[in-house]
């Protein structure tokens, strides 16, 4: 947080299936795995392109969260379904050591492409919807602290959740 690249709107990918795109995804997968994150957007590793990855298996950090299939999503478009909004805790690999409560659409449809150019369309809710909104916000130059409504619910993970050893995501 503080790097101007994270405040930029990312460029759409214009060509699918290229070696450059494949290599970007290798870097993103490695970074997300090394940091044990739930998702990652290309601008977080210095590339201002509309590419996000996310996925959560059974994870002790999210005991109440359903698993989210590992997904590589290029040029995503989000569309809320209904007007239900849910508050929930989020962290971010670009804002290490902190957590905040962020309002998100509870249900949404997302569309986009695989890196090879195959279309993806899904309707999701709850934690899956939250992860997608968080990652796609990165492509609009929005970091989650910019969406926190009550700054009393934003702080250092160690202070908010003492003894729980929650990592960034
Ligand atoms: Ni993030």
mmCIF file with all atom_site columns, C-alpha atoms and ligand atoms in Angstrom:
data_model
loop_
_atom_site.group_PDB
_atom_site.id
_atom_site.type_symbol
_atom_site.label_atom_id
_atom_site.label_alt_id
_atom_site.label_comp_id
_atom_site.label_asym_id
_atom_site.label_entity_id
_atom_site.label_seq_id
_atom_site.pdbx_PDB_ins_code
_atom_site.Cartn_x
_atom_site.Cartn_y
_atom_site.Cartn_z
_atom_site.occupancy
_atom_site.B_iso_or_equiv
_atom_site.pdbx_formal_charge
_atom_site.auth_seq_id
_atom_site.auth_comp_id
_atom_site.auth_asym_id
_atom_site.auth_atom_id
_atom_site.pdbx_PDB_model_num
ATOM   1   C  CA  . UNK A 1 1   ? 0.000   0.000   0.000   1.00 0.00 ? 1   UNK A CA  1
ATOM   2   C  CA  . UNK A 1 2   ? 1.430   3.350   -1.030  1.00 0.00 ? 2   UNK A CA  1
ATOM   3   C  CA  . UNK A 1 3   ? 2.781   2.166   -4.360  1.00 0.00 ? 3   UNK A CA  1
ATOM   4   C  CA  . UNK A 1 4   ? 1.014   4.276   -7.044  1.00 0.00 ? 4   UNK A CA  1
ATOM   5   C  CA  . UNK A 1 5   ? 0.700   1.193   -9.253  1.00 0.00 ? 5   UNK A CA  1
ATOM   6   C  CA  . UNK A 1 6   ? -1.837  -0.216  -6.771  1.00 0.00 ? 6   UNK A CA  1
ATOM   7   C  CA  . UNK A 1 7   ? -4.012  2.877   -7.294  1.00 0.00 ? 7   UNK A CA  1
ATOM   8   C  CA  . UNK A 1 8   ? -4.120  2.563   -11.089 1.00 0.00 ? 8   UNK A CA  1
ATOM   9   C  CA  . UNK A 1 9   ? -6.815  1.008   -13.228 1.00 0.00 ? 9   UNK A CA  1
ATOM   10  C  CA  . UNK A 1 10  ? -5.190  -2.067  -14.808 1.00 0.00 ? 10  UNK A CA  1
ATOM   11  C  CA  . UNK A 1 11  ? -5.086  -2.564  -18.570 1.00 0.00 ? 11  UNK A CA  1
ATOM   12  C  CA  . UNK A 1 12  ? -7.175  -5.312  -20.168 1.00 0.00 ? 12  UNK A CA  1
ATOM   13  C  CA  . UNK A 1 13  ? -5.302  -8.283  -21.632 1.00 0.00 ? 13  UNK A CA  1
ATOM   14  C  CA  . UNK A 1 14  ? -5.552  -8.047  -25.416 1.00 0.00 ? 14  UNK A CA  1
ATOM   15  C  CA  . UNK A 1 15  ? -3.998  -11.367 -26.422 1.00 0.00 ? 15  UNK A CA  1
ATOM   16  C  CA  . UNK A 1 16  ? -4.690  -14.733 -24.804 1.00 0.00 ? 16  UNK A CA  1
ATOM   17  C  CA  . UNK A 1 17  ? -2.509  -17.828 -24.694 1.00 0.00 ? 17  UNK A CA  1
ATOM   18  C  CA  . UNK A 1 18  ? 0.807   -15.976 -24.937 1.00 0.00 ? 18  UNK A CA  1
ATOM   19  C  CA  . UNK A 1 19  ? 4.072   -16.963 -23.286 1.00 0.00 ? 19  UNK A CA  1
ATOM   20  C  CA  . UNK A 1 20  ? 4.095   -13.619 -21.412 1.00 0.00 ? 20  UNK A CA  1
ATOM   21  C  CA  . UNK A 1 21  ? 0.689   -14.305 -19.899 1.00 0.00 ? 21  UNK A CA  1
ATOM   22  C  CA  . UNK A 1 22  ? 1.662   -17.880 -18.974 1.00 0.00 ? 22  UNK A CA  1
ATOM   23  C  CA  . UNK A 1 23  ? 4.809   -16.596 -17.284 1.00 0.00 ? 23  UNK A CA  1
ATOM   24  C  CA  . UNK A 1 24  ? 2.862   -13.922 -15.383 1.00 0.00 ? 24  UNK A CA  1
ATOM   25  C  CA  . UNK A 1 25  ? 0.552   -16.644 -14.064 1.00 0.00 ? 25  UNK A CA  1
ATOM   26  C  CA  . UNK A 1 26  ? 3.491   -18.768 -12.916 1.00 0.00 ? 26  UNK A CA  1
ATOM   27  C  CA  . UNK A 1 27  ? 4.796   -15.764 -10.943 1.00 0.00 ? 27  UNK A CA  1
ATOM   28  C  CA  . UNK A 1 28  ? 1.350   -15.092 -9.490  1.00 0.00 ? 28  UNK A CA  1
ATOM   29  C  CA  . UNK A 1 29  ? 0.797   -18.723 -8.448  1.00 0.00 ? 29  UNK A CA  1
ATOM   30  C  CA  . UNK A 1 30  ? 4.248   -18.891 -6.838  1.00 0.00 ? 30  UNK A CA  1
ATOM   31  C  CA  . UNK A 1 31  ? 3.673   -15.630 -4.969  1.00 0.00 ? 31  UNK A CA  1
ATOM   32  C  CA  . UNK A 1 32  ? 0.230   -16.599 -3.712  1.00 0.00 ? 32  UNK A CA  1
ATOM   33  C  CA  . UNK A 1 33  ? 1.473   -20.022 -2.600  1.00 0.00 ? 33  UNK A CA  1
ATOM   34  C  CA  . UNK A 1 34  ? 4.582   -18.622 -0.896  1.00 0.00 ? 34  UNK A CA  1
ATOM   35  C  CA  . UNK A 1 35  ? 2.489   -16.125 1.062   1.00 0.00 ? 35  UNK A CA  1
ATOM   36  C  CA  . UNK A 1 36  ? -0.362  -18.589 1.647   1.00 0.00 ? 36  UNK A CA  1
ATOM   37  C  CA  . UNK A 1 37  ? -2.893  -16.104 0.264   1.00 0.00 ? 37  UNK A CA  1
ATOM   38  C  CA  . UNK A 1 38  ? -6.502  -16.596 -0.804  1.00 0.00 ? 38  UNK A CA  1
ATOM   39  C  CA  . UNK A 1 39  ? -5.986  -14.547 -3.947  1.00 0.00 ? 39  UNK A CA  1
ATOM   40  C  CA  . UNK A 1 40  ? -3.669  -12.251 -5.851  1.00 0.00 ? 40  UNK A CA  1
ATOM   41  C  CA  . UNK A 1 41  ? -4.033  -9.606  -8.540  1.00 0.00 ? 41  UNK A CA  1
ATOM   42  C  CA  . UNK A 1 42  ? -1.338  -8.853  -11.131 1.00 0.00 ? 42  UNK A CA  1
ATOM   43  C  CA  . UNK A 1 43  ? -0.805  -5.238  -9.939  1.00 0.00 ? 43  UNK A CA  1
ATOM   44  C  CA  . UNK A 1 44  ? 0.287   -6.642  -6.574  1.00 0.00 ? 44  UNK A CA  1
ATOM   45  C  CA  . UNK A 1 45  ? 3.408   -8.024  -8.249  1.00 0.00 ? 45  UNK A CA  1
ATOM   46  C  CA  . UNK A 1 46  ? 3.957   -4.887  -10.304 1.00 0.00 ? 46  UNK A CA  1
ATOM   47  C  CA  . UNK A 1 47  ? 2.060   -5.762  -13.498 1.00 0.00 ? 47  UNK A CA  1
ATOM   48  C  CA  . UNK A 1 48  ? -0.843  -3.453  -14.320 1.00 0.00 ? 48  UNK A CA  1
ATOM   49  C  CA  . UNK A 1 49  ? -2.940  -6.014  -16.232 1.00 0.00 ? 49  UNK A CA  1
ATOM   50  C  CA  . UNK A 1 50  ? -6.465  -7.303  -15.577 1.00 0.00 ? 50  UNK A CA  1
ATOM   51  C  CA  . UNK A 1 51  ? -5.479  -10.710 -14.221 1.00 0.00 ? 51  UNK A CA  1
ATOM   52  C  CA  . UNK A 1 52  ? -6.472  -12.202 -10.866 1.00 0.00 ? 52  UNK A CA  1
ATOM   53  C  CA  . UNK A 1 53  ? -6.100  -15.623 -9.299  1.00 0.00 ? 53  UNK A CA  1
ATOM   54  C  CA  . UNK A 1 54  ? -7.855  -16.946 -6.216  1.00 0.00 ? 54  UNK A CA  1
ATOM   55  C  CA  . UNK A 1 55  ? -8.737  -20.163 -4.481  1.00 0.00 ? 55  UNK A CA  1
ATOM   56  C  CA  . UNK A 1 56  ? -9.189  -21.471 -0.974  1.00 0.00 ? 56  UNK A CA  1
ATOM   57  C  CA  . UNK A 1 57  ? -9.205  -25.108 0.050   1.00 0.00 ? 57  UNK A CA  1
ATOM   58  C  CA  . UNK A 1 58  ? -10.256 -26.261 3.478   1.00 0.00 ? 58  UNK A CA  1
ATOM   59  C  CA  . UNK A 1 59  ? -8.331  -23.680 5.477   1.00 0.00 ? 59  UNK A CA  1
ATOM   60  C  CA  . UNK A 1 60  ? -8.096  -23.386 9.254   1.00 0.00 ? 60  UNK A CA  1
ATOM   61  C  CA  . UNK A 1 61  ? -7.870  -19.613 8.758   1.00 0.00 ? 61  UNK A CA  1
ATOM   62  C  CA  . UNK A 1 62  ? -11.410 -19.577 7.390   1.00 0.00 ? 62  UNK A CA  1
ATOM   63  C  CA  . UNK A 1 63  ? -13.229 -22.158 9.500   1.00 0.00 ? 63  UNK A CA  1
ATOM   64  C  CA  . UNK A 1 64  ? -16.647 -20.847 8.458   1.00 0.00 ? 64  UNK A CA  1
ATOM   65  C  CA  . UNK A 1 65  ? -15.789 -20.312 4.812   1.00 0.00 ? 65  UNK A CA  1
ATOM   66  C  CA  . UNK A 1 66  ? -16.788 -22.644 2.015   1.00 0.00 ? 66  UNK A CA  1
ATOM   67  C  CA  . UNK A 1 67  ? -13.909 -23.639 -0.261  1.00 0.00 ? 67  UNK A CA  1
ATOM   68  C  CA  . UNK A 1 68  ? -13.395 -21.612 -3.428  1.00 0.00 ? 68  UNK A CA  1
ATOM   69  C  CA  . UNK A 1 69  ? -12.122 -23.451 -6.537  1.00 0.00 ? 69  UNK A CA  1
ATOM   70  C  CA  . UNK A 1 70  ? -8.726  -22.307 -7.795  1.00 0.00 ? 70  UNK A CA  1
ATOM   71  C  CA  . UNK A 1 71  ? -9.441  -19.861 -10.620 1.00 0.00 ? 71  UNK A CA  1
ATOM   72  C  CA  . UNK A 1 72  ? -7.376  -17.792 -13.036 1.00 0.00 ? 72  UNK A CA  1
ATOM   73  C  CA  . UNK A 1 73  ? -9.527  -14.940 -14.293 1.00 0.00 ? 73  UNK A CA  1
ATOM   74  C  CA  . UNK A 1 74  ? -8.604  -12.471 -17.033 1.00 0.00 ? 74  UNK A CA  1
ATOM   75  C  CA  . UNK A 1 75  ? -10.518 -9.256  -17.896 1.00 0.00 ? 75  UNK A CA  1
ATOM   76  C  CA  . UNK A 1 76  ? -13.185 -9.871  -15.243 1.00 0.00 ? 76  UNK A CA  1
ATOM   77  C  CA  . UNK A 1 77  ? -16.543 -8.119  -15.130 1.00 0.00 ? 77  UNK A CA  1
ATOM   78  C  CA  . UNK A 1 78  ? -18.637 -8.272  -11.948 1.00 0.00 ? 78  UNK A CA  1
ATOM   79  C  CA  . UNK A 1 79  ? -22.362 -7.760  -11.677 1.00 0.00 ? 79  UNK A CA  1
ATOM   80  C  CA  . UNK A 1 80  ? -24.129 -7.841  -8.309  1.00 0.00 ? 80  UNK A CA  1
ATOM   81  C  CA  . UNK A 1 81  ? -27.231 -10.014 -7.962  1.00 0.00 ? 81  UNK A CA  1
ATOM   82  C  CA  . UNK A 1 82  ? -29.746 -8.430  -5.626  1.00 0.00 ? 82  UNK A CA  1
ATOM   83  C  CA  . UNK A 1 83  ? -28.885 -5.662  -3.236  1.00 0.00 ? 83  UNK A CA  1
ATOM   84  C  CA  . UNK A 1 84  ? -27.802 -7.626  -0.172  1.00 0.00 ? 84  UNK A CA  1
ATOM   85  C  CA  . UNK A 1 85  ? -24.580 -6.376  1.378   1.00 0.00 ? 85  UNK A CA  1
ATOM   86  C  CA  . UNK A 1 86  ? -22.558 -8.273  3.954   1.00 0.00 ? 86  UNK A CA  1
ATOM   87  C  CA  . UNK A 1 87  ? -19.777 -7.043  6.203   1.00 0.00 ? 87  UNK A CA  1
ATOM   88  C  CA  . UNK A 1 88  ? -16.786 -9.324  6.725   1.00 0.00 ? 88  UNK A CA  1
ATOM   89  C  CA  . UNK A 1 89  ? -13.133 -9.330  7.766   1.00 0.00 ? 89  UNK A CA  1
ATOM   90  C  CA  . UNK A 1 90  ? -10.496 -9.043  5.061   1.00 0.00 ? 90  UNK A CA  1
ATOM   91  C  CA  . UNK A 1 91  ? -6.749  -8.841  4.838   1.00 0.00 ? 91  UNK A CA  1
ATOM   92  C  CA  . UNK A 1 92  ? -4.452  -8.237  1.896   1.00 0.00 ? 92  UNK A CA  1
ATOM   93  C  CA  . UNK A 1 93  ? -0.911  -9.244  0.964   1.00 0.00 ? 93  UNK A CA  1
ATOM   94  C  CA  . UNK A 1 94  ? -0.335  -5.579  -0.002  1.00 0.00 ? 94  UNK A CA  1
ATOM   95  C  CA  . UNK A 1 95  ? -1.403  -4.396  3.465   1.00 0.00 ? 95  UNK A CA  1
ATOM   96  C  CA  . UNK A 1 96  ? 0.535   -6.853  5.627   1.00 0.00 ? 96  UNK A CA  1
ATOM   97  C  CA  . UNK A 1 97  ? -0.321  -7.416  9.263   1.00 0.00 ? 97  UNK A CA  1
ATOM   98  C  CA  . UNK A 1 98  ? -3.721  -5.752  9.180   1.00 0.00 ? 98  UNK A CA  1
ATOM   99  C  CA  . UNK A 1 99  ? -7.394  -6.721  8.952   1.00 0.00 ? 99  UNK A CA  1
ATOM   100 C  CA  . UNK A 1 100 ? -10.536 -4.713  8.413   1.00 0.00 ? 100 UNK A CA  1
ATOM   101 C  CA  . UNK A 1 101 ? -14.294 -5.163  8.086   1.00 0.00 ? 101 UNK A CA  1
ATOM   102 C  CA  . UNK A 1 102 ? -15.411 -4.505  4.511   1.00 0.00 ? 102 UNK A CA  1
ATOM   103 C  CA  . UNK A 1 103 ? -18.928 -4.378  3.021   1.00 0.00 ? 103 UNK A CA  1
ATOM   104 C  CA  . UNK A 1 104 ? -19.373 -6.518  -0.120  1.00 0.00 ? 104 UNK A CA  1
ATOM   105 C  CA  . UNK A 1 105 ? -22.244 -7.660  -2.327  1.00 0.00 ? 105 UNK A CA  1
ATOM   106 C  CA  . UNK A 1 106 ? -23.416 -10.984 -0.963  1.00 0.00 ? 106 UNK A CA  1
ATOM   107 C  CA  . UNK A 1 107 ? -24.253 -12.451 -4.389  1.00 0.00 ? 107 UNK A CA  1
ATOM   108 C  CA  . UNK A 1 108 ? -22.824 -11.702 -7.786  1.00 0.00 ? 108 UNK A CA  1
ATOM   109 C  CA  . UNK A 1 109 ? -22.211 -12.960 -11.284 1.00 0.00 ? 109 UNK A CA  1
ATOM   110 C  CA  . UNK A 1 110 ? -18.730 -12.749 -12.710 1.00 0.00 ? 110 UNK A CA  1
ATOM   111 C  CA  . UNK A 1 111 ? -17.545 -13.156 -16.233 1.00 0.00 ? 111 UNK A CA  1
ATOM   112 C  CA  . UNK A 1 112 ? -14.103 -13.252 -17.731 1.00 0.00 ? 112 UNK A CA  1
ATOM   113 C  CA  . UNK A 1 113 ? -11.672 -15.543 -19.481 1.00 0.00 ? 113 UNK A CA  1
ATOM   114 C  CA  . UNK A 1 114 ? -9.071  -18.152 -18.706 1.00 0.00 ? 114 UNK A CA  1
ATOM   115 C  CA  . UNK A 1 115 ? -5.512  -17.195 -19.750 1.00 0.00 ? 115 UNK A CA  1
ATOM   116 C  CA  . UNK A 1 116 ? -6.125  -19.328 -22.868 1.00 0.00 ? 116 UNK A CA  1
ATOM   117 C  CA  . UNK A 1 117 ? -9.206  -17.262 -23.743 1.00 0.00 ? 117 UNK A CA  1
ATOM   118 C  CA  . UNK A 1 118 ? -11.991 -19.666 -22.741 1.00 0.00 ? 118 UNK A CA  1
ATOM   119 C  CA  . UNK A 1 119 ? -14.990 -17.846 -21.271 1.00 0.00 ? 119 UNK A CA  1
ATOM   120 C  CA  . UNK A 1 120 ? -15.801 -18.162 -17.562 1.00 0.00 ? 120 UNK A CA  1
ATOM   121 C  CA  . UNK A 1 121 ? -19.180 -17.263 -16.087 1.00 0.00 ? 121 UNK A CA  1
ATOM   122 C  CA  . UNK A 1 122 ? -20.249 -18.020 -12.526 1.00 0.00 ? 122 UNK A CA  1
ATOM   123 C  CA  . UNK A 1 123 ? -22.865 -17.010 -10.010 1.00 0.00 ? 123 UNK A CA  1
ATOM   124 C  CA  . UNK A 1 124 ? -21.456 -17.044 -6.515  1.00 0.00 ? 124 UNK A CA  1
ATOM   125 C  CA  . UNK A 1 125 ? -22.238 -15.867 -2.994  1.00 0.00 ? 125 UNK A CA  1
ATOM   126 C  CA  . UNK A 1 126 ? -20.734 -15.290 0.427   1.00 0.00 ? 126 UNK A CA  1
ATOM   127 C  CA  . UNK A 1 127 ? -17.002 -15.988 0.790   1.00 0.00 ? 127 UNK A CA  1
ATOM   128 C  CA  . UNK A 1 128 ? -16.438 -16.791 -2.899  1.00 0.00 ? 128 UNK A CA  1
ATOM   129 C  CA  . UNK A 1 129 ? -18.154 -13.509 -3.833  1.00 0.00 ? 129 UNK A CA  1
ATOM   130 C  CA  . UNK A 1 130 ? -16.068 -11.628 -1.257  1.00 0.00 ? 130 UNK A CA  1
ATOM   131 C  CA  . UNK A 1 131 ? -12.755 -13.001 -2.546  1.00 0.00 ? 131 UNK A CA  1
ATOM   132 C  CA  . UNK A 1 132 ? -13.637 -12.126 -6.161  1.00 0.00 ? 132 UNK A CA  1
ATOM   133 C  CA  . UNK A 1 133 ? -14.673 -8.586  -5.213  1.00 0.00 ? 133 UNK A CA  1
ATOM   134 C  CA  . UNK A 1 134 ? -11.490 -8.042  -3.207  1.00 0.00 ? 134 UNK A CA  1
ATOM   135 C  CA  . UNK A 1 135 ? -9.235  -9.252  -6.042  1.00 0.00 ? 135 UNK A CA  1
ATOM   136 C  CA  . UNK A 1 136 ? -11.097 -7.404  -8.796  1.00 0.00 ? 136 UNK A CA  1
ATOM   137 C  CA  . UNK A 1 137 ? -10.957 -4.201  -6.728  1.00 0.00 ? 137 UNK A CA  1
ATOM   138 C  CA  . UNK A 1 138 ? -7.173  -4.370  -7.171  1.00 0.00 ? 138 UNK A CA  1
ATOM   139 C  CA  . UNK A 1 139 ? -7.740  -3.990  -10.939 1.00 0.00 ? 139 UNK A CA  1
ATOM   140 C  CA  . UNK A 1 140 ? -9.654  -0.764  -10.290 1.00 0.00 ? 140 UNK A CA  1
ATOM   141 C  CA  . UNK A 1 141 ? -6.943  0.670   -8.043  1.00 0.00 ? 141 UNK A CA  1
ATOM   142 C  CA  . UNK A 1 142 ? -8.953  0.029   -4.868  1.00 0.00 ? 142 UNK A CA  1
ATOM   143 C  CA  . UNK A 1 143 ? -7.422  -1.465  -1.722  1.00 0.00 ? 143 UNK A CA  1
ATOM   144 C  CA  . UNK A 1 144 ? -9.790  -2.833  0.923   1.00 0.00 ? 144 UNK A CA  1
ATOM   145 C  CA  . UNK A 1 145 ? -8.948  -0.149  3.569   1.00 0.00 ? 145 UNK A CA  1
ATOM   146 C  CA  . UNK A 1 146 ? -10.503 2.361   1.148   1.00 0.00 ? 146 UNK A CA  1
ATOM   147 C  CA  . UNK A 1 147 ? -13.823 0.516   1.635   1.00 0.00 ? 147 UNK A CA  1
ATOM   148 C  CA  . UNK A 1 148 ? -13.719 0.131   5.424   1.00 0.00 ? 148 UNK A CA  1
ATOM   149 C  CA  . UNK A 1 149 ? -16.698 2.087   6.784   1.00 0.00 ? 149 UNK A CA  1
ATOM   150 C  CA  . UNK A 1 150 ? -15.901 1.959   10.488  1.00 0.00 ? 150 UNK A CA  1
ATOM   151 C  CA  . UNK A 1 151 ? -12.198 2.531   11.118  1.00 0.00 ? 151 UNK A CA  1
ATOM   152 C  CA  . UNK A 1 152 ? -12.640 1.098   14.621  1.00 0.00 ? 152 UNK A CA  1
ATOM   153 C  CA  . UNK A 1 153 ? -12.886 -2.211  12.755  1.00 0.00 ? 153 UNK A CA  1
ATOM   154 C  CA  . UNK A 1 154 ? -9.534  -1.796  11.044  1.00 0.00 ? 154 UNK A CA  1
ATOM   155 C  CA  . UNK A 1 155 ? -6.248  -2.575  12.717  1.00 0.00 ? 155 UNK A CA  1
ATOM   156 C  CA  . UNK A 1 156 ? -3.311  -4.809  13.352  1.00 0.00 ? 156 UNK A CA  1
ATOM   157 C  CA  . UNK A 1 157 ? -4.139  -8.495  13.161  1.00 0.00 ? 157 UNK A CA  1
ATOM   158 C  CA  . UNK A 1 158 ? -2.149  -9.244  16.330  1.00 0.00 ? 158 UNK A CA  1
ATOM   159 C  CA  . UNK A 1 159 ? -4.146  -6.658  18.287  1.00 0.00 ? 159 UNK A CA  1
ATOM   160 C  CA  . UNK A 1 160 ? -7.540  -7.576  16.808  1.00 0.00 ? 160 UNK A CA  1
ATOM   161 C  CA  . UNK A 1 161 ? -7.124  -11.335 17.113  1.00 0.00 ? 161 UNK A CA  1
ATOM   162 C  CA  . UNK A 1 162 ? -4.524  -11.980 19.819  1.00 0.00 ? 162 UNK A CA  1
ATOM   163 C  CA  . UNK A 1 163 ? -3.118  -15.480 19.805  1.00 0.00 ? 163 UNK A CA  1
ATOM   164 C  CA  . UNK A 1 164 ? -4.902  -16.574 16.639  1.00 0.00 ? 164 UNK A CA  1
ATOM   165 C  CA  . UNK A 1 165 ? -1.885  -16.298 14.259  1.00 0.00 ? 165 UNK A CA  1
ATOM   166 C  CA  . UNK A 1 166 ? -3.996  -15.164 11.316  1.00 0.00 ? 166 UNK A CA  1
ATOM   167 C  CA  . UNK A 1 167 ? -1.938  -14.496 8.203   1.00 0.00 ? 167 UNK A CA  1
ATOM   168 C  CA  . UNK A 1 168 ? -2.379  -11.911 5.503   1.00 0.00 ? 168 UNK A CA  1
ATOM   169 C  CA  . UNK A 1 169 ? -4.345  -12.652 2.400   1.00 0.00 ? 169 UNK A CA  1
HETATM 170 NI NI1 . LIG B 2 .   ? -5.562  -7.820  -1.727  1.00 0.00 ? 1   LIG B NI1 1
#
